[in-house]
Amino acid sequence: RARGVKITSTANATAGADVSNDVYGTNINDEMITLGVPDVYAIRAIYESNSTTDALPPKLTVASGFAGNPGDRLSGSVSNAIGKIIQVTGTTVYFYYVSEALFTTSDTITNETSTNTSTNSRACTAVTVVSKDITDSYLLDDGQRDGYYGLASIKRKQGKPVPTNRILCIFDYFTTTGGSFFTVNSYSGL
């Protein structure tokens, strides 16, 4: 299951100030930021806003009728860019890149996961990127220790700058429908 967490608070009125004086791990100034859930197995992207508004992932504007679900694979016909869907709302497709190539307005965007040819491919009319990708500035700490099973967090790499604006972290994690005992066999299919 995929999830996004917005980190919007700072320790004081100025972003980039000292670490939190309140609850450590809950604002952009902290070296470690909690993701609020256990069982995180992959960070997909971390975006920092270029302004004082919320950070947003890249988005495509496509012709009406496009369908997709979170995690579906997108491809561009001309650019050969590859991305994964975060959310589809009307003609807007929020996504994160999984390739170095970038989508363009010359692309026809195809949902490679869908076999419904009436809704899986549409012309791209706009590519919007309003936040910078800072994924390479962080490491995932899954929170699992030999004697403790905690919440996952992201840790800023040594020497990387403290974000100055709000950030958004997109990650994948396991969920359960019940039960209280898990073994290595509980995670089959990976």
PDB file of C-alpha atoms in Angstrom:
ATOM      1  CA  ARG A   1       0.000   0.000   0.000  1.00  0.00           C
ATOM      2  CA  ALA A   2       1.273   3.493  -0.798  1.00  0.00           C
ATOM      3  CA  ARG A   3       0.980   6.553   1.378  1.00  0.00           C
ATOM      4  CA  GLY A   4       2.123  10.135   1.433  1.00  0.00           C
ATOM      5  CA  VAL A   5       3.002  12.082   4.544  1.00  0.00           C
ATOM      6  CA  LYS A   6       3.200  15.876   4.567  1.00  0.00           C
ATOM      7  CA  ILE A   7       5.726  17.387   6.951  1.00  0.00           C
ATOM      8  CA  THR A   8       4.660  20.979   7.324  1.00  0.00           C
ATOM      9  CA  SER A   9       5.735  22.155  10.753  1.00  0.00           C
ATOM     10  CA  THR A  10       8.982  23.753  11.825  1.00  0.00           C
ATOM     11  CA  ALA A  11      10.529  24.161  15.248  1.00  0.00           C
ATOM     12  CA  ASN A  12       9.935  27.903  15.193  1.00  0.00           C
ATOM     13  CA  ALA A  13       8.751  30.505  12.729  1.00  0.00           C
ATOM     14  CA  THR A  14      11.823  30.144  10.536  1.00  0.00           C
ATOM     15  CA  ALA A  15      12.444  27.015   8.495  1.00  0.00           C
ATOM     16  CA  GLY A  16      16.047  25.878   8.716  1.00  0.00           C
ATOM     17  CA  ALA A  17      16.273  26.820  12.403  1.00  0.00           C
ATOM     18  CA  ASP A  18      17.346  24.497  15.215  1.00  0.00           C
ATOM     19  CA  VAL A  19      15.768  21.090  15.652  1.00  0.00           C
ATOM     20  CA  SER A  20      12.376  20.752  17.258  1.00  0.00           C
ATOM     21  CA  ASN A  21      11.910  21.914  20.831  1.00  0.00           C
ATOM     22  CA  ASP A  22       8.558  20.117  20.956  1.00  0.00           C
ATOM     23  CA  VAL A  23       8.220  16.560  19.646  1.00  0.00           C
ATOM     24  CA  TYR A  24      11.417  15.472  17.919  1.00  0.00           C
ATOM     25  CA  GLY A  25      10.890  13.826  14.543  1.00  0.00           C
ATOM     26  CA  THR A  26       7.799  15.754  13.529  1.00  0.00           C
ATOM     27  CA  ASN A  27       9.155  18.727  11.602  1.00  0.00           C
ATOM     28  CA  ILE A  28      11.436  19.520   8.688  1.00  0.00           C
ATOM     29  CA  ASN A  29      14.317  20.741  10.856  1.00  0.00           C
ATOM     30  CA  ASP A  30      14.774  17.362  12.559  1.00  0.00           C
ATOM     31  CA  GLU A  31      17.465  15.008  11.251  1.00  0.00           C
ATOM     32  CA  MET A  32      15.006  12.092  11.599  1.00  0.00           C
ATOM     33  CA  ILE A  33      11.339  12.465  10.669  1.00  0.00           C
ATOM     34  CA  THR A  34       8.767   9.825  11.616  1.00  0.00           C
ATOM     35  CA  LEU A  35       6.492   8.381   8.936  1.00  0.00           C
ATOM     36  CA  GLY A  36       3.931   7.362  11.546  1.00  0.00           C
ATOM     37  CA  VAL A  37       3.586   3.709  10.504  1.00  0.00           C
ATOM     38  CA  PRO A  38       5.625   0.486  10.828  1.00  0.00           C
ATOM     39  CA  ASP A  39       6.412  -1.892   7.951  1.00  0.00           C
ATOM     40  CA  VAL A  40       7.631   0.709   5.455  1.00  0.00           C
ATOM     41  CA  TYR A  41       9.641  -1.097   2.808  1.00  0.00           C
ATOM     42  CA  ALA A  42      10.361   1.617   0.212  1.00  0.00           C
ATOM     43  CA  ILE A  43      10.667   5.376  -0.086  1.00  0.00           C
ATOM     44  CA  ARG A  44       9.391   6.276  -3.551  1.00  0.00           C
ATOM     45  CA  ALA A  45       9.990  10.037  -3.510  1.00  0.00           C
ATOM     46  CA  ILE A  46      10.481  13.029  -1.227  1.00  0.00           C
ATOM     47  CA  TYR A  47       9.535  16.476  -2.520  1.00  0.00           C
ATOM     48  CA  GLU A  48      10.281  19.914  -1.066  1.00  0.00           C
ATOM     49  CA  SER A  49       8.011  22.826  -1.901  1.00  0.00           C
ATOM     50  CA  ASN A  50       9.523  25.775  -3.758  1.00  0.00           C
ATOM     51  CA  SER A  51       7.298  28.151  -1.774  1.00  0.00           C
ATOM     52  CA  THR A  52       5.399  28.306   1.519  1.00  0.00           C
ATOM     53  CA  THR A  53       2.611  26.060   0.174  1.00  0.00           C
ATOM     54  CA  ASP A  54       2.447  22.264   0.460  1.00  0.00           C
ATOM     55  CA  ALA A  55       4.935  20.200  -1.534  1.00  0.00           C
ATOM     56  CA  LEU A  56       3.326  18.364  -4.446  1.00  0.00           C
ATOM     57  CA  PRO A  57       4.471  15.486  -6.647  1.00  0.00           C
ATOM     58  CA  PRO A  58       4.728  16.038 -10.405  1.00  0.00           C
ATOM     59  CA  LYS A  59       1.454  15.904 -12.312  1.00  0.00           C
ATOM     60  CA  LEU A  60       0.327  15.220 -15.834  1.00  0.00           C
ATOM     61  CA  THR A  61      -2.730  16.724 -17.465  1.00  0.00           C
ATOM     62  CA  VAL A  62      -4.195  14.230 -19.902  1.00  0.00           C
ATOM     63  CA  ALA A  63      -7.266  14.042 -22.137  1.00  0.00           C
ATOM     64  CA  SER A  64     -10.454  13.020 -20.319  1.00  0.00           C
ATOM     65  CA  GLY A  65     -11.279   9.359 -19.850  1.00  0.00           C
ATOM     66  CA  PHE A  66      -7.894   8.203 -18.521  1.00  0.00           C
ATOM     67  CA  ALA A  67      -8.119   5.623 -15.737  1.00  0.00           C
ATOM     68  CA  GLY A  68      -5.523   4.366 -13.290  1.00  0.00           C
ATOM     69  CA  ASN A  69      -4.900   3.248  -9.739  1.00  0.00           C
ATOM     70  CA  PRO A  70      -2.122   4.032  -7.265  1.00  0.00           C
ATOM     71  CA  GLY A  71       0.988   2.042  -8.184  1.00  0.00           C
ATOM     72  CA  ASP A  72       0.069   1.565 -11.864  1.00  0.00           C
ATOM     73  CA  ARG A  73       3.004   2.011 -14.248  1.00  0.00           C
ATOM     74  CA  LEU A  74       2.923   4.912 -16.749  1.00  0.00           C
ATOM     75  CA  SER A  75       5.016   5.261 -19.892  1.00  0.00           C
ATOM     76  CA  GLY A  76       5.560   8.083 -22.369  1.00  0.00           C
ATOM     77  CA  SER A  77       5.381   7.245 -26.089  1.00  0.00           C
ATOM     78  CA  VAL A  78       8.058   9.737 -27.208  1.00  0.00           C
ATOM     79  CA  SER A  79      10.171  10.435 -24.115  1.00  0.00           C
ATOM     80  CA  ASN A  80      10.244   6.800 -22.917  1.00  0.00           C
ATOM     81  CA  ALA A  81       9.755   8.185 -19.397  1.00  0.00           C
ATOM     82  CA  ILE A  82       8.408   5.812 -16.759  1.00  0.00           C
ATOM     83  CA  GLY A  83       6.409   6.775 -13.686  1.00  0.00           C
ATOM     84  CA  LYS A  84       4.063   5.309 -11.106  1.00  0.00           C
ATOM     85  CA  ILE A  85       0.616   6.692 -10.353  1.00  0.00           C
ATOM     86  CA  ILE A  86      -0.046   8.213  -6.941  1.00  0.00           C
ATOM     87  CA  GLN A  87      -3.564   9.482  -7.696  1.00  0.00           C
ATOM     88  CA  VAL A  88      -5.845  10.144 -10.678  1.00  0.00           C
ATOM     89  CA  THR A  89      -8.440  12.902 -10.332  1.00  0.00           C
ATOM     90  CA  GLY A  90     -10.322  13.784 -13.518  1.00  0.00           C
ATOM     91  CA  THR A  91      -7.697  14.772 -16.091  1.00  0.00           C
ATOM     92  CA  THR A  92      -4.921  15.165 -13.496  1.00  0.00           C
ATOM     93  CA  VAL A  93      -2.488  12.315 -12.814  1.00  0.00           C
ATOM     94  CA  TYR A  94      -0.154  12.739  -9.827  1.00  0.00           C
ATOM     95  CA  PHE A  95       2.871  10.448 -10.122  1.00  0.00           C
ATOM     96  CA  TYR A  96       6.527   9.907  -9.260  1.00  0.00           C
ATOM     97  CA  TYR A  97       9.289   9.122 -11.733  1.00  0.00           C
ATOM     98  CA  VAL A  98      11.046   5.750 -11.812  1.00  0.00           C
ATOM     99  CA  SER A  99      13.246   6.642 -14.795  1.00  0.00           C
ATOM    100  CA  GLU A 100      15.722   9.399 -15.567  1.00  0.00           C
ATOM    101  CA  ALA A 101      13.722  10.374 -18.672  1.00  0.00           C
ATOM    102  CA  LEU A 102      11.013  13.016 -18.168  1.00  0.00           C
ATOM    103  CA  PHE A 103       7.499  13.113 -19.627  1.00  0.00           C
ATOM    104  CA  THR A 104       6.770  15.775 -22.266  1.00  0.00           C
ATOM    105  CA  THR A 105       3.670  17.206 -23.941  1.00  0.00           C
ATOM    106  CA  SER A 106       4.680  15.219 -27.054  1.00  0.00           C
ATOM    107  CA  ASP A 107       3.890  12.001 -25.178  1.00  0.00           C
ATOM    108  CA  THR A 108       0.859   9.812 -25.254  1.00  0.00           C
ATOM    109  CA  ILE A 109       0.681   8.518 -21.686  1.00  0.00           C
ATOM    110  CA  THR A 110      -0.106   4.822 -21.359  1.00  0.00           C
ATOM    111  CA  ASN A 111      -1.105   2.992 -18.192  1.00  0.00           C
ATOM    112  CA  GLU A 112       0.888  -0.201 -18.753  1.00  0.00           C
ATOM    113  CA  THR A 113      -0.808  -1.962 -15.832  1.00  0.00           C
ATOM    114  CA  SER A 114      -4.296  -1.625 -17.317  1.00  0.00           C
ATOM    115  CA  THR A 115      -5.519  -3.865 -20.147  1.00  0.00           C
ATOM    116  CA  ASN A 116      -8.598  -1.717 -20.825  1.00  0.00           C
ATOM    117  CA  THR A 117      -7.631  -0.109 -24.129  1.00  0.00           C
ATOM    118  CA  SER A 118     -10.525   2.363 -23.955  1.00  0.00           C
ATOM    119  CA  THR A 119      -9.133   4.113 -20.842  1.00  0.00           C
ATOM    120  CA  ASN A 120      -5.427   3.276 -20.559  1.00  0.00           C
ATOM    121  CA  SER A 121      -3.899   5.739 -23.042  1.00  0.00           C
ATOM    122  CA  ARG A 122      -4.322   9.513 -23.497  1.00  0.00           C
ATOM    123  CA  ALA A 123      -2.471  12.501 -24.958  1.00  0.00           C
ATOM    124  CA  CYS A 124      -0.496  14.579 -22.453  1.00  0.00           C
ATOM    125  CA  THR A 125      -1.333  18.296 -22.580  1.00  0.00           C
ATOM    126  CA  ALA A 126       0.787  19.490 -19.640  1.00  0.00           C
ATOM    127  CA  VAL A 127       3.559  18.324 -17.320  1.00  0.00           C
ATOM    128  CA  THR A 128       3.719  20.314 -14.076  1.00  0.00           C
ATOM    129  CA  VAL A 129       6.556  20.164 -11.549  1.00  0.00           C
ATOM    130  CA  VAL A 130       6.137  22.607  -8.648  1.00  0.00           C
ATOM    131  CA  SER A 131       8.335  20.957  -6.002  1.00  0.00           C
ATOM    132  CA  LYS A 132      11.934  19.770  -6.085  1.00  0.00           C
ATOM    133  CA  ASP A 133      12.837  16.124  -5.643  1.00  0.00           C
ATOM    134  CA  ILE A 134      15.063  15.720  -2.559  1.00  0.00           C
ATOM    135  CA  THR A 135      14.810  11.924  -2.291  1.00  0.00           C
ATOM    136  CA  ASP A 136      18.592  11.540  -2.495  1.00  0.00           C
ATOM    137  CA  SER A 137      18.961  13.575   0.712  1.00  0.00           C
ATOM    138  CA  TYR A 138      17.323  10.910   2.907  1.00  0.00           C
ATOM    139  CA  LEU A 139      17.664   7.293   3.990  1.00  0.00           C
ATOM    140  CA  LEU A 140      14.866   4.997   5.166  1.00  0.00           C
ATOM    141  CA  ASP A 141      14.971   3.655   8.718  1.00  0.00           C
ATOM    142  CA  ASP A 142      12.325   0.910   8.820  1.00  0.00           C
ATOM    143  CA  GLY A 143      12.243   1.009  12.642  1.00  0.00           C
ATOM    144  CA  GLN A 144      12.849  -2.709  13.031  1.00  0.00           C
ATOM    145  CA  ARG A 145      15.444  -3.762  15.584  1.00  0.00           C
ATOM    146  CA  ASP A 146      16.319  -7.127  17.082  1.00  0.00           C
ATOM    147  CA  GLY A 147      14.343  -6.403  20.253  1.00  0.00           C
ATOM    148  CA  TYR A 148      11.934  -3.696  19.102  1.00  0.00           C
ATOM    149  CA  TYR A 149       9.449  -3.101  16.292  1.00  0.00           C
ATOM    150  CA  GLY A 150       8.970   0.646  15.864  1.00  0.00           C
ATOM    151  CA  LEU A 151       7.664   3.230  13.452  1.00  0.00           C
ATOM    152  CA  ALA A 152       9.581   3.937  10.265  1.00  0.00           C
ATOM    153  CA  SER A 153      11.326   7.250   9.688  1.00  0.00           C
ATOM    154  CA  ILE A 154      13.477   9.047   7.175  1.00  0.00           C
ATOM    155  CA  LYS A 155      16.945  10.249   8.151  1.00  0.00           C
ATOM    156  CA  ARG A 156      18.665  13.161   6.447  1.00  0.00           C
ATOM    157  CA  LYS A 157      22.071  12.154   5.085  1.00  0.00           C
ATOM    158  CA  GLN A 158      25.144  13.738   6.627  1.00  0.00           C
ATOM    159  CA  GLY A 159      26.069  16.976   4.850  1.00  0.00           C
ATOM    160  CA  LYS A 160      22.697  17.379   3.119  1.00  0.00           C
ATOM    161  CA  PRO A 161      20.936  20.718   3.659  1.00  0.00           C
ATOM    162  CA  VAL A 162      17.957  21.094   5.975  1.00  0.00           C
ATOM    163  CA  PRO A 163      14.806  21.699   3.916  1.00  0.00           C
ATOM    164  CA  THR A 164      13.594  25.288   4.008  1.00  0.00           C
ATOM    165  CA  ASN A 165       9.996  24.576   2.994  1.00  0.00           C
ATOM    166  CA  ARG A 166       7.351  21.912   3.493  1.00  0.00           C
ATOM    167  CA  ILE A 167       8.103  18.379   2.337  1.00  0.00           C
ATOM    168  CA  LEU A 168       6.040  15.430   1.114  1.00  0.00           C
ATOM    169  CA  CYS A 169       7.242  11.842   1.471  1.00  0.00           C
ATOM    170  CA  ILE A 170       5.727   9.101  -0.719  1.00  0.00           C
ATOM    171  CA  PHE A 171       6.374   5.564   0.557  1.00  0.00           C
ATOM    172  CA  ASP A 172       5.110   1.984   0.393  1.00  0.00           C
ATOM    173  CA  TYR A 173       4.288  -0.081   3.451  1.00  0.00           C
ATOM    174  CA  PHE A 174       2.649  -3.344   4.412  1.00  0.00           C
ATOM    175  CA  THR A 175      -0.785  -3.455   5.994  1.00  0.00           C
ATOM    176  CA  THR A 176      -2.567  -6.263   7.757  1.00  0.00           C
ATOM    177  CA  THR A 177      -6.186  -7.264   8.075  1.00  0.00           C
ATOM    178  CA  GLY A 178      -5.737  -8.846  11.462  1.00  0.00           C
ATOM    179  CA  GLY A 179      -3.771 -11.352  13.428  1.00  0.00           C
ATOM    180  CA  SER A 180      -1.001 -10.777  15.893  1.00  0.00           C
ATOM    181  CA  PHE A 181       1.764 -13.177  14.902  1.00  0.00           C
ATOM    182  CA  PHE A 182       4.008 -12.595  11.891  1.00  0.00           C
ATOM    183  CA  THR A 183       6.986 -14.535  10.560  1.00  0.00           C
ATOM    184  CA  VAL A 184       9.230 -14.183   7.539  1.00  0.00           C
ATOM    185  CA  ASN A 185       6.640 -16.247   5.651  1.00  0.00           C
ATOM    186  CA  SER A 186       4.047 -13.520   6.257  1.00  0.00           C
ATOM    187  CA  TYR A 187       5.756 -11.452   3.534  1.00  0.00           C
ATOM    188  CA  SER A 188       5.644 -13.916   0.653  1.00  0.00           C
ATOM    189  CA  GLY A 189       5.298 -12.622  -2.858  1.00  0.00           C
ATOM    190  CA  LEU A 190       8.039  -9.985  -2.695  1.00  0.00           C
TER     191      LEU A 190
END
